[in-house]
Amino acid sequence: LDWVTLILTQLASTGFARSAKSIRFSRVLKILRLSRMFRLPKLFKIINGLQYWISGDIMAAGLKVLVWILGILFVNHFIACSWFALGTADDGIPSWVDTVRKFYKEHTEYEASEWYMYTTSLHWSLTQFTPASMEVVPVNVYERVFTVITIFGALVAFSSFLSSITNEVASLRLKRRDHTNNQAQLVRFLSQNRVSLELGGRLQELAQLQQVESSRVRRVHEKDVILLQQMPSSLKDQLRLEVYGPILRDHPLTRTMGILCVSAFSRICSSALSQQSLLPNEELFAFGDEAQCMYFVVAGKMVYHHGRYLATEVVKLKPSHIFEAEESLCEQVLVFEWRHQGLLTARMLCEFVQLDAAVFRDTVKAHVDLTAFFRSFGKHCVETLAKEERRLTDQNVENQLTCCLISEVLYKRGYTFESESDDADTWTWLHRLTSS
């Protein structure tokens, strides 16, 4: 904005303002000068936003280096403005501004423009931070004191800027070197063990993809935040309820649990849920594995192949289902023991929440009403699936069927949709799903 204002001021001094009265040129200049006071917060906000969204080590490191360079230029801009203001102070003594203007007029026969004076000030400021030199020197005691103070400040500031840029570039080089060494080890292993070209190529391609995707992880998990570990348990429980509560309420079974017993629902949120990540083509479970968790997909896509398959066998097969954000699977593990009926892998970088079935069952057993409800639900679920001769799969039962089973169990236990309670809207929601 300072540069734009300077350019417009220069244009105004050359007569451009007279041809621009229709746009109120002088008022525009005043607004630009006033808006300079509000640029810093916006600048830092924009930079932080870009740093959060930019993916990849190279782009992130490049942005940080650019920020430091802009920081150096920003500091020098203010020093240059202060240096020029000191030189134009009307106190009756010679100044560097008088010297430069006199020198410029002697050699060009014209008066030095404001743009020339600004660039000269900026040039002088940059020379105080670097070993460079120029023809501008202080000519009075005030300018000499200002120069000494600037040099001492530059010793500290420039060293900090330079070390930060060096450390960022060195860190990037170290990451790239580790990646290159890992790739070389993989190639040597494949070569020494005479792995086929097809399989070796797929392994190298997958390793490269995982390396790229791992550098793009931007979602922070609770376990990664050290400061949260020092918080009181009551606050952490409240935090987990707000984080995980909306996820559980998207599923009819866990939402109904929250209606029947709020304390059990809160305990599940505080002790049975955790956030996890999955890299591309990474396997979450395979056929025959003992199921231990129910999964809620938060971001990304997961590919499910029903049946006894290995990861190397499903590359060209059509998936049985692709799980996307806001979908869940393996709800069966909450009601009875379960073994996975297929293979689940990540198609891209995935974020999901897993519900520990063992903790869930222990929490349910501590409440008589919940125990009776889940036993009845499990019994009705098995009978319905056997009656319809459905194949066993890790996919959840359709929401409509689940809600029908829930409403049937609740009706037999004396609950009605017309119940006057704080959760009347939830009963309406359940009734709408069962009758749709």
XYZ file of C-alpha atoms in Angstrom:
436
model
C 0.000 0.000 0.000
C 2.879 2.376 0.707
C 4.254 1.744 -2.766
C 0.831 2.192 -4.374
C 0.302 5.423 -2.456
C 3.727 6.687 -3.486
C 3.071 5.929 -7.157
C -0.318 7.670 -7.066
C 1.196 10.670 -5.297
C 3.853 10.870 -7.997
C 1.149 10.753 -10.655
C -0.751 13.488 -8.861
C 2.329 15.730 -8.852
C 2.669 15.336 -12.625
C -0.836 16.611 -13.308
C -2.660 13.272 -13.453
C -4.941 14.354 -10.624
C -6.496 17.083 -12.734
C -7.655 14.524 -15.296
C -8.978 12.227 -12.620
C -11.307 14.535 -10.721
C -14.230 12.377 -11.682
C -12.966 9.636 -9.376
C -12.001 12.040 -6.620
C -8.327 11.254 -6.789
C -7.325 13.040 -3.604
C -9.936 11.211 -1.554
C -8.627 7.900 -2.866
C -5.156 8.824 -1.682
C -6.451 9.658 1.807
C -8.309 6.352 2.034
C -5.199 4.448 0.957
C -3.077 6.195 3.584
C -5.656 5.413 6.271
C -5.965 1.757 5.235
C -2.248 1.207 5.827
C -2.917 1.034 9.569
C -5.024 -2.114 9.139
C -2.778 -4.141 6.847
C -0.642 -6.017 9.403
C -3.349 -8.202 11.004
C -4.773 -9.089 7.601
C -1.331 -9.891 6.206
C -0.478 -12.317 9.014
C -3.932 -13.892 8.823
C -3.566 -14.517 5.093
C -0.079 -15.983 5.520
C -1.215 -18.322 8.306
C -4.158 -19.454 6.203
C -1.927 -20.215 3.222
C 0.533 -22.108 5.406
C -2.302 -24.255 6.780
C -3.758 -25.217 3.396
C -0.632 -25.571 1.262
C 0.324 -29.240 0.964
C 3.763 -30.719 0.482
C 7.115 -30.096 2.184
C 8.554 -28.064 -0.685
C 5.581 -25.702 -0.926
C 5.384 -25.266 2.852
C 9.129 -24.575 3.138
C 8.992 -22.194 0.175
C 6.142 -20.271 1.793
C 8.079 -19.945 5.075
C 11.171 -18.654 3.264
C 8.981 -16.182 1.360
C 7.490 -14.979 4.643
C 10.954 -14.324 6.086
C 12.034 -12.451 2.942
C 8.884 -10.327 3.087
C 9.611 -9.733 6.766
C 13.087 -8.405 5.916
C 11.621 -6.138 3.234
C 8.893 -4.964 5.624
C 11.399 -3.975 8.326
C 13.615 -2.207 5.805
C 10.612 -0.316 4.460
C 9.927 1.241 7.865
C 13.595 1.995 8.460
C 13.730 3.681 5.048
C 10.657 5.782 5.864
C 12.170 6.801 9.223
C 15.494 7.631 7.545
C 13.744 9.832 4.988
C 11.629 11.522 7.695
C 14.805 12.297 9.663
C 16.423 13.757 6.553
C 13.469 16.021 5.774
C 13.117 17.431 9.301
C 13.294 21.230 9.033
C 15.719 22.124 11.830
C 18.145 24.348 9.891
C 21.028 21.882 9.639
C 22.296 19.977 6.569
C 20.872 16.501 5.942
C 21.474 13.586 3.627
C 18.315 14.525 1.689
C 19.777 17.926 0.801
C 22.997 16.276 -0.316
C 21.247 13.705 -2.515
C 18.912 16.244 -4.112
C 21.816 18.601 -4.825
C 23.870 15.784 -6.349
C 20.899 14.619 -8.460
C 20.202 18.140 -9.789
C 23.854 18.739 -10.663
C 24.008 15.606 -12.795
C 20.511 15.597 -14.342
C 19.346 19.232 -14.145
C 16.024 17.997 -12.687
C 14.613 17.813 -9.189
C 14.720 14.398 -7.526
C 11.272 12.803 -7.400
C 9.714 11.261 -4.306
C 9.992 7.842 -5.908
C 13.745 8.315 -6.393
C 14.131 9.482 -2.785
C 12.187 6.490 -1.485
C 14.235 3.944 -3.426
C 17.411 5.693 -2.241
C 16.208 5.423 1.379
C 15.330 1.745 0.898
C 18.745 1.113 -0.697
C 20.459 2.748 2.283
C 18.381 0.670 4.720
C 19.291 -2.599 2.972
C 22.995 -1.750 3.087
C 22.816 -1.555 6.886
C 21.686 -5.213 6.974
C 24.271 -6.479 4.498
C 27.978 -5.869 3.713
C 26.975 -3.702 0.708
C 27.737 0.021 0.495
C 26.385 3.152 -1.229
C 27.072 6.888 -1.637
C 24.509 8.058 0.980
C 26.054 8.797 4.395
C 24.863 10.685 7.508
C 25.835 14.376 7.510
C 24.654 15.456 10.988
C 24.711 14.089 14.510
C 21.093 12.945 14.496
C 21.559 10.935 11.331
C 24.791 9.475 12.722
C 23.046 8.301 15.911
C 20.192 6.837 13.861
C 22.715 4.985 11.681
C 24.504 3.493 14.711
C 21.202 2.320 16.239
C 20.123 0.798 12.915
C 23.404 -1.100 12.544
C 23.123 -2.585 16.042
C 19.527 -3.614 15.366
C 20.521 -5.089 12.015
C 23.178 -7.259 13.689
C 20.458 -9.041 15.654
C 17.569 -8.943 13.191
C 19.451 -9.991 10.072
C 21.185 -12.846 11.919
C 17.788 -14.101 13.086
C 16.295 -13.845 9.594
C 19.258 -15.553 7.982
C 19.394 -18.411 10.511
C 15.650 -19.027 10.152
C 15.894 -19.274 6.375
C 18.969 -21.505 6.625
C 17.295 -23.835 9.124
C 14.178 -24.135 6.967
C 16.172 -25.002 3.850
C 18.362 -27.441 5.811
C 15.280 -29.140 7.252
C 13.829 -29.559 3.774
C 17.101 -30.991 2.484
C 17.209 -33.455 5.382
C 13.677 -34.655 4.633
C 14.461 -35.059 0.953
C 17.661 -36.948 1.772
C 15.811 -39.340 4.084
C 13.205 -39.909 1.404
C 15.896 -40.600 -1.203
C 17.701 -43.035 1.133
C 14.467 -44.880 1.867
C 13.714 -45.179 -1.830
C 17.243 -46.460 -2.493
C 16.916 -49.097 0.252
C 13.639 -50.290 -1.231
C 15.181 -50.567 -4.703
C 18.187 -52.502 -3.333
C 15.924 -54.890 -1.444
C 13.794 -55.559 -4.525
C 16.884 -56.057 -6.672
C 18.726 -58.334 -4.239
C 15.660 -60.533 -3.736
C 14.850 -60.644 -7.469
C 11.322 -59.314 -7.103
C 9.377 -59.183 -10.373
C 9.268 -55.881 -12.248
C 5.473 -55.650 -11.986
C 5.351 -56.102 -8.224
C 8.458 -53.975 -7.684
C 6.969 -51.135 -9.723
C 3.733 -51.244 -7.754
C 5.627 -51.202 -4.456
C 7.732 -48.213 -5.507
C 4.693 -46.352 -6.798
C 2.814 -46.995 -3.542
C 5.812 -45.912 -1.453
C 6.068 -42.680 -3.427
C 2.344 -42.020 -3.071
C 2.403 -42.622 0.683
C 5.391 -40.327 1.050
C 3.590 -37.524 -0.771
C 0.316 -38.036 1.101
C 1.996 -38.278 4.514
C 3.398 -34.768 4.036
C -0.144 -33.479 3.436
C -1.581 -34.535 6.792
C -3.156 -31.402 8.230
C -5.673 -32.828 10.697
C -4.403 -32.657 14.273
C -5.439 -35.481 16.593
C -6.054 -35.104 20.298
C -3.077 -37.289 21.195
C -0.797 -34.943 19.216
C -1.719 -31.869 21.280
C 0.598 -31.887 24.302
C -1.171 -29.017 26.067
C -4.446 -30.973 26.156
C -2.771 -33.709 28.204
C -2.259 -31.195 31.019
C -5.910 -30.135 31.178
C -8.253 -31.279 33.976
C -10.190 -34.464 33.264
C -13.538 -32.672 33.521
C -12.576 -30.240 30.742
C -11.181 -33.018 28.555
C -14.399 -35.000 28.985
C -16.439 -31.959 27.969
C -14.156 -31.407 24.970
C -14.520 -35.012 23.799
C -18.276 -34.820 24.177
C -18.381 -31.816 21.842
C -15.928 -33.401 19.372
C -17.341 -36.942 19.233
C -20.979 -36.341 20.207
C -22.126 -35.147 16.749
C -20.411 -38.150 15.121
C -22.208 -40.664 17.350
C -25.559 -38.926 16.924
C -25.404 -39.519 13.171
C -25.907 -43.253 13.788
C -29.372 -44.437 14.959
C -28.071 -46.991 17.476
C -25.622 -44.735 19.321
C -28.057 -41.821 19.117
C -30.749 -43.905 20.799
C -28.218 -44.865 23.467
C -27.692 -41.175 24.166
C -31.431 -40.794 24.693
C -31.776 -43.741 27.047
C -28.737 -42.937 29.179
C -26.928 -39.601 28.914
C -24.215 -40.587 31.403
C -23.307 -43.697 29.417
C -23.199 -41.665 26.196
C -20.842 -39.151 27.828
C -18.593 -41.933 29.120
C -18.398 -43.474 25.652
C -17.321 -40.118 24.207
C -14.651 -39.600 26.877
C -13.091 -43.086 26.987
C -14.040 -45.242 23.993
C -13.376 -43.013 20.960
C -10.135 -42.005 19.268
C -9.010 -40.331 16.050
C -6.895 -42.224 13.511
C -5.382 -41.731 10.045
C -4.867 -44.165 7.188
C -2.419 -43.673 4.297
C -3.346 -44.538 0.694
C -3.663 -48.305 0.108
C -2.981 -48.959 3.784
C -4.996 -51.860 5.180
C -7.323 -51.396 8.156
C -8.538 -54.979 8.491
C -8.673 -58.215 6.491
C -11.000 -61.200 6.216
C -11.115 -63.290 9.394
C -9.581 -60.663 11.696
C -11.315 -60.312 15.039
C -13.310 -57.084 15.031
C -12.489 -54.735 17.872
C -13.912 -51.371 16.780
C -16.686 -49.639 14.946
C -15.467 -47.027 12.458
C -16.823 -43.582 11.498
C -15.288 -42.062 8.344
C -14.523 -38.368 8.783
C -12.615 -37.567 5.569
C -11.304 -39.450 2.555
C -12.479 -42.714 0.998
C -12.150 -46.348 2.089
C -12.561 -49.283 -0.299
C -14.251 -52.453 0.958
C -14.001 -55.834 -0.795
C -16.288 -58.503 0.605
C -14.798 -61.976 0.810
C -11.463 -63.674 1.389
C -9.088 -61.436 -0.558
C -5.501 -60.298 -0.147
C -4.469 -56.713 -0.798
C -2.547 -57.790 -3.919
C -5.633 -59.505 -5.369
C -8.096 -56.610 -5.296
C -6.169 -54.068 -7.361
C -8.294 -54.610 -10.483
C -11.469 -55.860 -8.795
C -14.606 -53.777 -8.431
C -15.096 -52.873 -4.754
C -18.186 -54.039 -2.872
C -18.589 -50.584 -1.348
C -16.720 -47.292 -1.043
C -17.071 -45.622 2.345
C -16.946 -41.835 2.283
C -17.214 -39.075 4.872
C -20.113 -39.346 7.364
C -20.482 -43.111 6.745
C -19.795 -45.820 9.310
C -19.205 -49.569 9.353
C -18.880 -52.591 11.646
C -21.787 -51.697 13.924
C -22.212 -55.435 14.589
C -19.213 -55.441 16.923
C -21.158 -53.317 19.432
C -23.774 -56.037 19.955
C -21.952 -59.357 19.597
C -18.569 -60.857 18.788
C -17.668 -60.399 15.171
C -15.005 -61.373 12.645
C -14.427 -59.225 9.598
C -15.938 -60.530 6.386
C -13.755 -58.673 3.929
C -10.802 -56.378 3.258
C -10.824 -52.628 3.925
C -8.127 -50.343 2.508
C -7.769 -46.606 2.059
C -8.106 -45.182 -1.434
C -6.579 -41.868 -0.330
C -5.461 -40.248 2.885
C -8.326 -41.012 5.301
C -9.360 -39.688 8.679
C -11.705 -41.729 10.844
C -12.910 -42.160 14.416
C -12.888 -45.614 15.956
C -15.187 -46.754 18.747
C -13.604 -49.377 21.003
C -16.128 -52.219 21.291
C -14.739 -53.607 24.569
C -15.100 -50.259 26.365
C -18.535 -49.809 24.811
C -19.756 -53.188 26.108
C -18.351 -52.588 29.593
C -20.160 -49.250 29.723
C -23.426 -50.849 28.593
C -23.141 -53.632 31.178
C -22.962 -51.030 33.945
C -26.544 -49.923 33.123
C -29.395 -52.414 33.411
C -31.705 -50.645 30.950
C -29.020 -50.386 28.287
C -28.035 -54.029 28.727
C -31.624 -55.162 28.234
C -32.045 -52.881 25.228
C -28.922 -54.070 23.401
C -29.694 -57.722 24.126
C -33.147 -57.315 22.634
C -31.771 -55.364 19.691
C -29.095 -57.988 18.993
C -31.673 -60.772 19.137
C -34.053 -58.974 16.774
C -31.168 -58.109 14.429
C -29.981 -61.736 14.139
C -33.523 -63.012 13.610
C -34.261 -60.421 10.925
C -31.032 -61.010 9.008
C -31.474 -64.794 9.161
C -35.062 -64.497 8.001
C -34.077 -62.360 5.013
C -31.107 -64.666 4.308
C -28.648 -61.804 4.041
C -24.953 -62.511 3.669
C -22.615 -61.541 6.473
C -20.797 -58.292 5.743
C -18.989 -55.525 7.594
C -21.345 -52.939 6.128
C -23.944 -51.520 8.458
C -27.566 -52.523 8.153
C -29.635 -49.916 6.329
C -30.675 -47.010 8.546
C -34.342 -47.672 7.886
C -34.100 -51.310 9.037
C -31.996 -50.320 12.047
C -34.565 -47.719 13.076
C -37.379 -50.246 12.640
C -35.587 -52.693 14.952
C -34.897 -49.930 17.482
C -38.493 -48.728 17.473
C -39.767 -52.316 17.876
C -37.513 -52.941 20.855
C -38.417 -49.607 22.461
C -42.137 -50.212 21.900
C -41.968 -53.601 23.624
C -40.173 -51.970 26.544
C -42.924 -49.367 26.982
C -41.497 -46.393 25.062
C -43.768 -44.507 22.661
C -43.134 -41.857 20.032
C -45.530 -39.531 21.823
C -43.380 -39.548 24.937
C -43.209 -36.055 26.423
C -39.524 -35.619 27.147
C -36.589 -33.418 26.341
C -35.850 -35.707 23.377
C -39.243 -35.500 21.687
C -37.538 -34.248 18.512
C -35.411 -37.407 18.476
C -38.475 -39.626 18.746
C -39.975 -37.711 15.827
C -36.763 -38.275 13.856
C -36.852 -42.008 14.605
C -40.523 -42.261 13.697
C -39.937 -40.461 10.409
C -37.174 -42.905 9.430
C -39.182 -45.996 10.306
C -42.217 -44.862 8.369
C -40.390 -43.602 5.254
